[in-house]
Coordinates of C-alpha atoms in Angstrom, one line a residue:
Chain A
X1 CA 8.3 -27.4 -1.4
X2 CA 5.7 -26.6 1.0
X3 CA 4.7 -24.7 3.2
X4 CA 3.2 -25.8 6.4
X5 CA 1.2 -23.6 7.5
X6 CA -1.6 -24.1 10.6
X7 CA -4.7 -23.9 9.7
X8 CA -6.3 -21.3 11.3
X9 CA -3.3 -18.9 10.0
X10 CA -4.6 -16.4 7.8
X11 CA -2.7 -16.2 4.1
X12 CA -0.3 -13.6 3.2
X13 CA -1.4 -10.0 2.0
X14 CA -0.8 -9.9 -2.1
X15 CA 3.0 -9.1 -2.3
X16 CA 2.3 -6.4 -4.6
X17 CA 0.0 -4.5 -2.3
X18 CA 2.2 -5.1 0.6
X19 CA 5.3 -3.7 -1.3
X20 CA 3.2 -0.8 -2.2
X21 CA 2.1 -0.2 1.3
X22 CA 5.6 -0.2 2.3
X23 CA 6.6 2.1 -0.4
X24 CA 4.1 4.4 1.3
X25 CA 5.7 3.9 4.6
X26 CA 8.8 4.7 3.4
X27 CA 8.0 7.5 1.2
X28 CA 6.5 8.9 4.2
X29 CA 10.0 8.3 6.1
X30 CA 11.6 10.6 3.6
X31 CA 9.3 13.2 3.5
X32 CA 9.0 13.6 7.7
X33 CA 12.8 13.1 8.1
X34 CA 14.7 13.3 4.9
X35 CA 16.0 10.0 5.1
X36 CA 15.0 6.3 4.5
X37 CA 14.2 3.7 7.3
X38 CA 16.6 1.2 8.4
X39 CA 17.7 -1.3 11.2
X40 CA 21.2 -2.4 11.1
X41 CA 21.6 1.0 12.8
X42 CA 19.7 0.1 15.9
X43 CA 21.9 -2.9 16.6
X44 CA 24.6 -0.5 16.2
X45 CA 23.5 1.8 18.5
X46 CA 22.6 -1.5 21.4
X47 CA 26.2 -2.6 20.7
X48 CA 27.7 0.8 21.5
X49 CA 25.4 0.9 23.9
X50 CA 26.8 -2.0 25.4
X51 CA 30.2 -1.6 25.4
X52 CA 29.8 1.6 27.0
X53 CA 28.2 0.3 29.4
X54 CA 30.1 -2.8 30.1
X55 CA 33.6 -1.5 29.1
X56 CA 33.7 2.3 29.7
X57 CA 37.1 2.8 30.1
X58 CA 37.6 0.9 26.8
X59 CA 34.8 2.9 24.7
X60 CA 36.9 6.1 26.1
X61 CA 40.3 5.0 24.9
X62 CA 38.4 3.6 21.5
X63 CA 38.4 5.7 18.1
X64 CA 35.7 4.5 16.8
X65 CA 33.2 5.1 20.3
X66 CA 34.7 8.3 20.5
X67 CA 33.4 9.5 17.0
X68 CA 29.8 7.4 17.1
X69 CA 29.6 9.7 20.8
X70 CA 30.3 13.3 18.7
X71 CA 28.0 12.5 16.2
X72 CA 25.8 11.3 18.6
X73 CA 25.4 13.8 21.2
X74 CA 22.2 12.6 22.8
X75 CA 23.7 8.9 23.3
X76 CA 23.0 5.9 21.7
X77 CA 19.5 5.2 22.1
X78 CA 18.3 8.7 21.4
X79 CA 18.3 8.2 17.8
X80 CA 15.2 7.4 14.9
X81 CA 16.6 4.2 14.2
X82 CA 16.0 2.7 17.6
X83 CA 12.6 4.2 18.0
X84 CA 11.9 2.9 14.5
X85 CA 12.8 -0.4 15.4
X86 CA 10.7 -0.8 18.6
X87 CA 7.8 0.1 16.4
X88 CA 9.2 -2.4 14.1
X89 CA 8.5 -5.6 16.5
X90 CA 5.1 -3.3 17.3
X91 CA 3.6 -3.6 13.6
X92 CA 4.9 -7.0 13.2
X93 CA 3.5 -8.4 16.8
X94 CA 0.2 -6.9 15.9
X95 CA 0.4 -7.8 12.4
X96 CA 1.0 -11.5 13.3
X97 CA -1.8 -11.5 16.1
X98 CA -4.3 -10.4 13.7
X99 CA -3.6 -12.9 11.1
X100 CA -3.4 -15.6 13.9
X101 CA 0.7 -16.5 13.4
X102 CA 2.2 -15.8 16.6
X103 CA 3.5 -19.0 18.4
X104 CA 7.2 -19.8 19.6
X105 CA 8.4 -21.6 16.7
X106 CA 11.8 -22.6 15.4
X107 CA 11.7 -22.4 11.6
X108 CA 13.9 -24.4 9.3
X109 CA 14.6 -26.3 6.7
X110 CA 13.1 -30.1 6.4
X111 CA 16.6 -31.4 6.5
X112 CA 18.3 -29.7 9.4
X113 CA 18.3 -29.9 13.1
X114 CA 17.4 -27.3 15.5
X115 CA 21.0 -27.2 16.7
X116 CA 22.0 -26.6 12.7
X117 CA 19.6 -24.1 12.3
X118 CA 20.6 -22.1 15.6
X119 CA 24.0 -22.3 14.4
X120 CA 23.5 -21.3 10.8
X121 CA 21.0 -18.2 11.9
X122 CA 23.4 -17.0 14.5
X123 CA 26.4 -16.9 12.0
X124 CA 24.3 -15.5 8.8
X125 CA 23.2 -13.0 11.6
X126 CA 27.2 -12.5 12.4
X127 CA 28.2 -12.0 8.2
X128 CA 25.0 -10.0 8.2
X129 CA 25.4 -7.4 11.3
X130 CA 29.4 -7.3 10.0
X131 CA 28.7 -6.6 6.6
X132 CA 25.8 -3.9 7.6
X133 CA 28.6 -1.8 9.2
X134 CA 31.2 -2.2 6.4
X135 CA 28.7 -1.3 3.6
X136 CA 26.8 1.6 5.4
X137 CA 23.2 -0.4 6.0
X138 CA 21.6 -3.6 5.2
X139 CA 18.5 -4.0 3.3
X140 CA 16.3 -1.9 4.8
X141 CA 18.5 1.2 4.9
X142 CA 21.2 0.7 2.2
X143 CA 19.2 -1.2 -0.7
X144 CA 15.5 -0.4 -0.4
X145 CA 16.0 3.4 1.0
X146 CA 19.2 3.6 -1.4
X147 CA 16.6 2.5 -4.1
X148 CA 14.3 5.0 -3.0
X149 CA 16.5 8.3 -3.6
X150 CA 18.5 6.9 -6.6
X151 CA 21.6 6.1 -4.5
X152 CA 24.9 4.3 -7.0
X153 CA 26.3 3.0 -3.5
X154 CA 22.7 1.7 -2.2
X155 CA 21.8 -0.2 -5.4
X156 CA 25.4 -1.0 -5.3
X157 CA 24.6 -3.2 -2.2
X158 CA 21.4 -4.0 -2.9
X159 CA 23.1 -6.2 -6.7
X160 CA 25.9 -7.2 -4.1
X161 CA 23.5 -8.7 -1.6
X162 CA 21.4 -10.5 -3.8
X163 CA 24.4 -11.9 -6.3
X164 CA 26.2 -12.8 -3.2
X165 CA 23.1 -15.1 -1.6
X166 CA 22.4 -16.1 -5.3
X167 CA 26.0 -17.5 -6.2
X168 CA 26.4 -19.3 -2.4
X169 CA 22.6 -20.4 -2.8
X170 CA 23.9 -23.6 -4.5
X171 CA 26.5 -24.5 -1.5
X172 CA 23.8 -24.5 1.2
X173 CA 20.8 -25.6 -0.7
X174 CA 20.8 -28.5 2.2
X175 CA 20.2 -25.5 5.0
X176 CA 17.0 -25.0 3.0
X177 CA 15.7 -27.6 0.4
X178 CA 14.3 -30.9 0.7
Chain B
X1 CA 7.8 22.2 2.1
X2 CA 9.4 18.4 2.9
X3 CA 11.5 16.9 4.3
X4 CA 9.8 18.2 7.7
X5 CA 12.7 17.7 10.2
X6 CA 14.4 19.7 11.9
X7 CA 12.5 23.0 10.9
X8 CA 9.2 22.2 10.8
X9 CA 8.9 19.0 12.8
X10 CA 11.6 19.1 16.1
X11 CA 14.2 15.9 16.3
X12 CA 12.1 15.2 19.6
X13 CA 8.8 14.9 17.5
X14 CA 10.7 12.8 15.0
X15 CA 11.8 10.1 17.4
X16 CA 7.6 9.6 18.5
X17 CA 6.9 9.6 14.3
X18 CA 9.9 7.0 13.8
X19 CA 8.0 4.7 16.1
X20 CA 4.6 4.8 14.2
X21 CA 6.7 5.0 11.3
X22 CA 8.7 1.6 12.5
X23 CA 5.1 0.3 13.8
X24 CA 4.0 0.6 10.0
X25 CA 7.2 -0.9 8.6
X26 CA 6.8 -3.4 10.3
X27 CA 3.0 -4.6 10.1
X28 CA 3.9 -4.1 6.3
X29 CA 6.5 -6.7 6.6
X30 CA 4.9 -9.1 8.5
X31 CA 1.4 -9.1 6.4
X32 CA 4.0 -9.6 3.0
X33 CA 5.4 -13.1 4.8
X34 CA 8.8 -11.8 5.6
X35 CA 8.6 -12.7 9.3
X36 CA 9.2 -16.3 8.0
X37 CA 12.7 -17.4 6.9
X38 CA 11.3 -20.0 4.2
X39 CA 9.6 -17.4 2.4
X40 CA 12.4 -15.3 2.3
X41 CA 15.4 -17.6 1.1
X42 CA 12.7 -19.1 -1.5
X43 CA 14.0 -15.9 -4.0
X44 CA 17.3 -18.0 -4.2
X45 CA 16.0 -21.5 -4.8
X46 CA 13.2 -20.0 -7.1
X47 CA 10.4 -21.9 -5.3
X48 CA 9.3 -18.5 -3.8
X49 CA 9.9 -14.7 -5.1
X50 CA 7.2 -13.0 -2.9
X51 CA 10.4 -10.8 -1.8
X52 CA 11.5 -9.6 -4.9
X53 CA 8.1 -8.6 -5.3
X54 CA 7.6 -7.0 -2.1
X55 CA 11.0 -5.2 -1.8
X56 CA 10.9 -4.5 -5.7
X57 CA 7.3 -2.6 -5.2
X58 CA 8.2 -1.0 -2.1
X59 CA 11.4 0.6 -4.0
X60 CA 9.7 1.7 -7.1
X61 CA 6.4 3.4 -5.4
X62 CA 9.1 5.5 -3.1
X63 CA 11.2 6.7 -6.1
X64 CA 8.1 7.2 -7.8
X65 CA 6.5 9.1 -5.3
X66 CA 10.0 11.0 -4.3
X67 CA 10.4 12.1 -7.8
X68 CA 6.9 13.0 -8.2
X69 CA 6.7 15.4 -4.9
X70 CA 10.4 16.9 -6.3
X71 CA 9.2 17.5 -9.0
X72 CA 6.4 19.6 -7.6
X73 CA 8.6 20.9 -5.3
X74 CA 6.8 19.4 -2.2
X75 CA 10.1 17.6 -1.2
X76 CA 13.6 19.2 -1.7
X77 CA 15.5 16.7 -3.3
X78 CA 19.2 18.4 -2.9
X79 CA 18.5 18.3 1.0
X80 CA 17.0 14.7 1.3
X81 CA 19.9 11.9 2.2
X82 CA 21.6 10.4 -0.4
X83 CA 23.2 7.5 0.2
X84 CA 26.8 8.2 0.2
X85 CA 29.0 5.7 -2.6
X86 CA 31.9 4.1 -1.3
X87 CA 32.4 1.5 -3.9
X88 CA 34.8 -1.2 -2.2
X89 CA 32.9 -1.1 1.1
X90 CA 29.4 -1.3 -0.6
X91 CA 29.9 -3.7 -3.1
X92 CA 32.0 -6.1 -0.4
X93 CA 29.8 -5.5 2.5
X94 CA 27.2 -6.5 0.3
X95 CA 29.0 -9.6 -0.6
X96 CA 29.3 -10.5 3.1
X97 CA 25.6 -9.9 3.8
X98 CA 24.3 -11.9 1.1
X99 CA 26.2 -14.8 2.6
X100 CA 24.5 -14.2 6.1
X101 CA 21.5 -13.9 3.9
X102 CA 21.9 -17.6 2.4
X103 CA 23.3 -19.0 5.7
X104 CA 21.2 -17.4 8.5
X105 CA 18.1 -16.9 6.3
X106 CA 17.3 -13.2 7.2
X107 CA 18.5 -9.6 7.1
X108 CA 17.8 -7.5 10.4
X109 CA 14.4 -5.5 9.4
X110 CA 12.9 -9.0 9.0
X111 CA 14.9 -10.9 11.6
X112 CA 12.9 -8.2 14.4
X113 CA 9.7 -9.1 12.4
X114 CA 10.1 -12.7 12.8
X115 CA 11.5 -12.2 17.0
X116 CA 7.9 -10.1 16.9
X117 CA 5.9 -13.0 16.0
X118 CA 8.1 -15.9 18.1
X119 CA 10.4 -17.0 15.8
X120 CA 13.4 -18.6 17.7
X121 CA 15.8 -18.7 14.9
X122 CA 15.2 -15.2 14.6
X123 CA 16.5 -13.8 17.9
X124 CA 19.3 -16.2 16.9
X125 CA 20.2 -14.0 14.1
X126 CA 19.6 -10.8 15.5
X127 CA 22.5 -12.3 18.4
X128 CA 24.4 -13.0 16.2
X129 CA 24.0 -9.7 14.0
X130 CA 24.9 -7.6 17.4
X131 CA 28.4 -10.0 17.8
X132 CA 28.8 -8.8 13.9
X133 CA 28.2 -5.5 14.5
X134 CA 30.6 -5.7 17.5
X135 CA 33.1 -7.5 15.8
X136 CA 33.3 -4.7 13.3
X137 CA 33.4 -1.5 15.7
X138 CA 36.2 -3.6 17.4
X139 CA 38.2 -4.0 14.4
X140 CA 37.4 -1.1 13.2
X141 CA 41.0 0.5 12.6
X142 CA 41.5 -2.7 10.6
X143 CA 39.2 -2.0 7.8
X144 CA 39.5 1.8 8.4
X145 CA 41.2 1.9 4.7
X146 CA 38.6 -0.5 3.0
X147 CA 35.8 1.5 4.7
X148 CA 37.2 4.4 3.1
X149 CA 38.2 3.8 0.3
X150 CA 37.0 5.2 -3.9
X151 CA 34.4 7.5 -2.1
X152 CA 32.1 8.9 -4.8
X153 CA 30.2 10.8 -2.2
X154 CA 26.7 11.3 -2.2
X155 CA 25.8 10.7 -6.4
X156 CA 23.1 8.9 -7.3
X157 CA 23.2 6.3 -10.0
X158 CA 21.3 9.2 -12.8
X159 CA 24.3 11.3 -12.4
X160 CA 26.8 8.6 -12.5
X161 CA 25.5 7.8 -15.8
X162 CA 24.7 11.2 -16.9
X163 CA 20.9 10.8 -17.5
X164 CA 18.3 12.2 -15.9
X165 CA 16.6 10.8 -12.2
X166 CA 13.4 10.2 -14.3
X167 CA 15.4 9.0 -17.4
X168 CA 16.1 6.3 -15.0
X169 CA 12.9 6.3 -12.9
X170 CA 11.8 4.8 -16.1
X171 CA 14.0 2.5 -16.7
X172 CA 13.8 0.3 -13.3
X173 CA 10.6 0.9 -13.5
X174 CA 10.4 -1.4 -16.5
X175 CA 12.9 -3.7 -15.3
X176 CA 10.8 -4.2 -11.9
X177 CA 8.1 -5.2 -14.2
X178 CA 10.1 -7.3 -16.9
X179 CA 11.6 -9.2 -13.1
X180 CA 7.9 -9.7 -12.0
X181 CA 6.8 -11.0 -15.5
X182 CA 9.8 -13.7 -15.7
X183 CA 9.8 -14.6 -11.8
X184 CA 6.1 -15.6 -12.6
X185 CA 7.3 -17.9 -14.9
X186 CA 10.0 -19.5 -12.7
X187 CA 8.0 -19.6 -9.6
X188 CA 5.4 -22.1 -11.7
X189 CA 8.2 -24.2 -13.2
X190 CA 10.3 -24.4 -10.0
X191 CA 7.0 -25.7 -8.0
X192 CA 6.0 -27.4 -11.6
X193 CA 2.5 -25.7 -11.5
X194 CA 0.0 -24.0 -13.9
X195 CA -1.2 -21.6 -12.0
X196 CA -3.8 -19.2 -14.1
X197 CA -4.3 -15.8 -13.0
X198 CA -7.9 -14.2 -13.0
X199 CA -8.8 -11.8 -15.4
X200 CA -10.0 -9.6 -12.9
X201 CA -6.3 -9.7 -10.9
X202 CA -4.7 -9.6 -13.8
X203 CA -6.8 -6.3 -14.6
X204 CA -5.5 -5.0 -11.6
X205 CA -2.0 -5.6 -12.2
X206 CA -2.3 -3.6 -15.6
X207 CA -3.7 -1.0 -13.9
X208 CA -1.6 -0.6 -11.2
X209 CA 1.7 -0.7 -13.9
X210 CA -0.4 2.1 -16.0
X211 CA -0.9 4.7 -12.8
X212 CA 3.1 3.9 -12.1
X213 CA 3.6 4.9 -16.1
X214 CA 1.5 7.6 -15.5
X215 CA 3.4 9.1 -12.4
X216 CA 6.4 8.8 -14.1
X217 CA 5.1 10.3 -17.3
X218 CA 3.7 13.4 -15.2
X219 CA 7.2 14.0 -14.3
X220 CA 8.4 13.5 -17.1
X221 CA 6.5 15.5 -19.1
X222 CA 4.5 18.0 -17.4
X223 CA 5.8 21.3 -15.6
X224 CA 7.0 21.3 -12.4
X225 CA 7.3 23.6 -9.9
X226 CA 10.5 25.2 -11.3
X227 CA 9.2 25.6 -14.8
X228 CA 5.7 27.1 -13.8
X229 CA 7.8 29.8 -11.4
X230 CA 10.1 30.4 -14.4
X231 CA 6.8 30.8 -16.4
X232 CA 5.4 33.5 -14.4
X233 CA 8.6 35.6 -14.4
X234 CA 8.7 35.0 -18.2
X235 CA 5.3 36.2 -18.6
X236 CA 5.3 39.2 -15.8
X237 CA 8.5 40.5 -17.8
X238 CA 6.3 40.0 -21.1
X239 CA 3.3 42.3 -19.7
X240 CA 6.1 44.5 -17.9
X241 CA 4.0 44.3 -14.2
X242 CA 7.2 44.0 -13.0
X243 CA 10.2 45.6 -14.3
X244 CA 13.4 43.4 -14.1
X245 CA 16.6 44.7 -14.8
X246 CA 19.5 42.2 -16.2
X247 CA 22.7 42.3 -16.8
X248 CA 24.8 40.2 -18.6
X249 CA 27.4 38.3 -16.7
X250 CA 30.8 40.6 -17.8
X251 CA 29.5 43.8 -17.6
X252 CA 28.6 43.2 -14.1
X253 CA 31.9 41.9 -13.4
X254 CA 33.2 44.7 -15.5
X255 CA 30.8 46.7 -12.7
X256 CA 32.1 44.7 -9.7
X257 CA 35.7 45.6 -10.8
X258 CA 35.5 48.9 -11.4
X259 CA 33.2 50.1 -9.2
X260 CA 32.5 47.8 -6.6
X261 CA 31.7 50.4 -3.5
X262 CA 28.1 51.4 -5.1
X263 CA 26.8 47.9 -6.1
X264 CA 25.6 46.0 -3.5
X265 CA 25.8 42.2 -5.0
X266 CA 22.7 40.0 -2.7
X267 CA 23.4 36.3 -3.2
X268 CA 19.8 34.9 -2.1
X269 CA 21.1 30.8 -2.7
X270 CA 21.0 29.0 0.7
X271 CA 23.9 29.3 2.9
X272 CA 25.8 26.2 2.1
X273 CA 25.7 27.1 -1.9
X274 CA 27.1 31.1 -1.2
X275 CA 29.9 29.5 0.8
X276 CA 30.8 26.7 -1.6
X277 CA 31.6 30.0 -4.2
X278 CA 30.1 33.5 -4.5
X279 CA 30.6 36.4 -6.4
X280 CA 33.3 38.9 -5.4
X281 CA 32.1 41.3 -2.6
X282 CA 28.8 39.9 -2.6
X283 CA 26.3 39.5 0.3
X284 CA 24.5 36.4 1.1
X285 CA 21.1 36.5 2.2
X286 CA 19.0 33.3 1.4
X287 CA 15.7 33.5 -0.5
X288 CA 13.5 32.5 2.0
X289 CA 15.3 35.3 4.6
X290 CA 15.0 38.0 2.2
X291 CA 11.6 39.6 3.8
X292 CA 12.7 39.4 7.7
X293 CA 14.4 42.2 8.7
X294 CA 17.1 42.0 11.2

């Protein structure tokens, strides 16, 4: 398998450094706020965002908008999660400008269309965004922050995740392999 | 003493230090690789396990560094956010994310990485993570019961198996290393490749595995805060600069009983730990309040 790459593009930082880097970052996280980072939590807050938006009288008559609004005082998008985020696609913009890898690009595997892949990331992104909310986080804020403070429930999900996309690995190897 | 919000850093504040928080998170992302969707689904097929090692790191140098500044009581480890346990929803929401892991190729923190840098396939994802996310507050009542469900609360996995956090501190620490030994090994058979590795890296890595032993050890083995304060009230009562008076536990509540109008009982635990039980009669004024006088 290989990986095309463009010339000028500069190689990956040493995993190990860049996991320890983020370990920083996070450690940090816990010390300023007293919790982990995350990012399933700002698509939850755009989506309630939305619907209030779109569907207010629905979001009134709605459980589930009615509690995310008490716990929420401020509103949707006042929360650390979103700011988080937006620094998020910050880092990562500069980070890919300074190691020359920002270009519109549609990465796939070599067997796949374009119309495959935009089908197959749009529904992994679906399972994904729908499994966030049912398990209290995704990757970033269930299994590495879980990891992070000793949670049972976050490295829980975190042995869940990574069974799960290892058992189906074998049923879409033709997403992904040669 | 950590964490710094709300007391000593406002929620306001926080939401300008989440950004250069996020801002770091995600440079550190993008520089490991994770903005691109091959590297990422390589940990399943085996050709590729940069994110084991990345995520694996990044886990183990945050409990490491959490346990180190509780133990030294720079961080408050019974305030900071545990993860709450609710086992059906965590173990089969995992499931379901580990198939939009295999099938879309990303999870969300790297699916915003990858949008960062122009990946189409990315904002794919991310559109269709935002119709998941919708799809779940809309059927919300549906799952209500699943969502709920065998709630453990907020344990973490020491106390579920009744050893200590740094009993286990220890032990993934050693299993993050075992994983990065054996992946090694895969990674060079998968891609069928001898790759050496310098002496000098290699040097490096041992190091870097001894300071993380040596964290742990200091944690492990040396005083902490608790134990140096316990110390110095030992050793004030020794030299009798302060005079301490005890009482064991059923005389006072003999006391209490008995004569309960001319004892004043001061509970000086935080708020939440008076209310959650006290002592008959007593008064709770929390350590730290002690000195201001209202």
């Amino acid at each position: 398998m290989k990986i095309e790459e463009t010339n000028s593009a500069k190689t990956y930082m040493n995993p190990y450094l860049a996991g320890f880097l983020l370990g920083l970052v996070l450690l940090a996280t816990i010390y300023i706020t007293g919790r982990g980072l995350g990012a399933s939590g700002a698509i939850k807050s755009a989506v309630v965002a939305t619907v209030e938006t779109v569907a207010p009288q629905h979001a009134q008559n709605t459980a589930f908008y009615k509690n995310f609004d008490n716990e929420h005082p401020e509103g949707p998008w006042k929360n650390f999660l979103v700011f988080e985020v937006v620094g998020v696609l910050v880092g990562a913009f500069f980070s890919g400008i300074i190691a020359n890898r920002v270009s519109l690009k549609l990465e796939k595997g070599p067997r796949v269309t374009n119309l495959t892949r935009v089908i197959a990331a749009s529904l992994g992104g679906a399972f994904f965004g729908y499994g966030s909310q049912l398990g209290r986080g995704c990757t970033s804020g269930s299994a590495l922050s879980g990891m992070a403070v000793l949670s049972l429930g976050g490295i829980l999900t975190m042995l869940a995740i990574f069974g799960a996309a290892y058992a189906l690995a074998f049923f879409f190897r033709k997403l992904w392999l040669k | 003493m950590g964490p710094l919000v709300p007391f000593i850093v406002s929620e306001e504040l926080s939401l300008v230090i989440a950004f250069f928080l996020g801002i770091g998170f995600g440079f550190t992302l993008e520089q490991a690789g994770f903005s691109s969707t091959k590297k990422l689904v390589g940990l399943f097929y085996g050709y590729d396990f940069t994110v084991l090692r990345v995520f694996f790191t990044a886990g183990i140098t945050a409990m490491a560094g959490v346990l180190l500044m509780g133990h030294y009581g720079i961080l408050d480890l019974s305030i900071i956010y545990v993860n709450p346990t609710f086992l059906n929803s965590a173990l089969l929401g995992g499931a379901v994310m580990g198939a939009g892991f295999i099938i879309g190729g990303f999870c969300p923190g790297t699916s915003v990485c990858a949008l960062a840098v122009g990946k189409m396939d990315a904002l794919a994802f991310l559109v269709g993570a935002f119709l998941g996310v919708l799809a779940f507050t809309e059927s919300f009542p549906l799952v209500e019961e699943l969502y709920m469900a065998n709630n453990l609360g907020q344990i973490r996995i020491s106390e579920y198996f009744g050893i200590s956090n740094i009993a286990f501190g220890f032990m993934l620490a050693g299993m993050a290393i075992a994983a990065f030994v054996a992946t090694w090994f895969i990674e060079n058979k998968v891609n069928k490749r001898e790759t050496g590795i310098s002496a000098t890296l290699r040097n490096k890595y041992a190091l870097s595995a001894a300071a993380l032993f040596v964290v742990l050890g200091v944690v492990a083995f040396l005083p902490g805060k608790e134990d140096i304060i316990n110390r110095k009230i030992a050793e004030a009562k020794r030299q009798q600069t302060c005079v301490f008076k005890e009482i064991a536990a059923d005389k006072l509540a003999d006391q209490i009983v008995s004569k309960y109008y001319t004892l004043n009982v001061i509970d000086v635990r935080p708020t939440e730990k008076f209310e959650e039980f006290h002592l008959p009669f007593a008064i709770n004024i929390p350590f730290d309040k002690l000195m201001d006088r209202q």
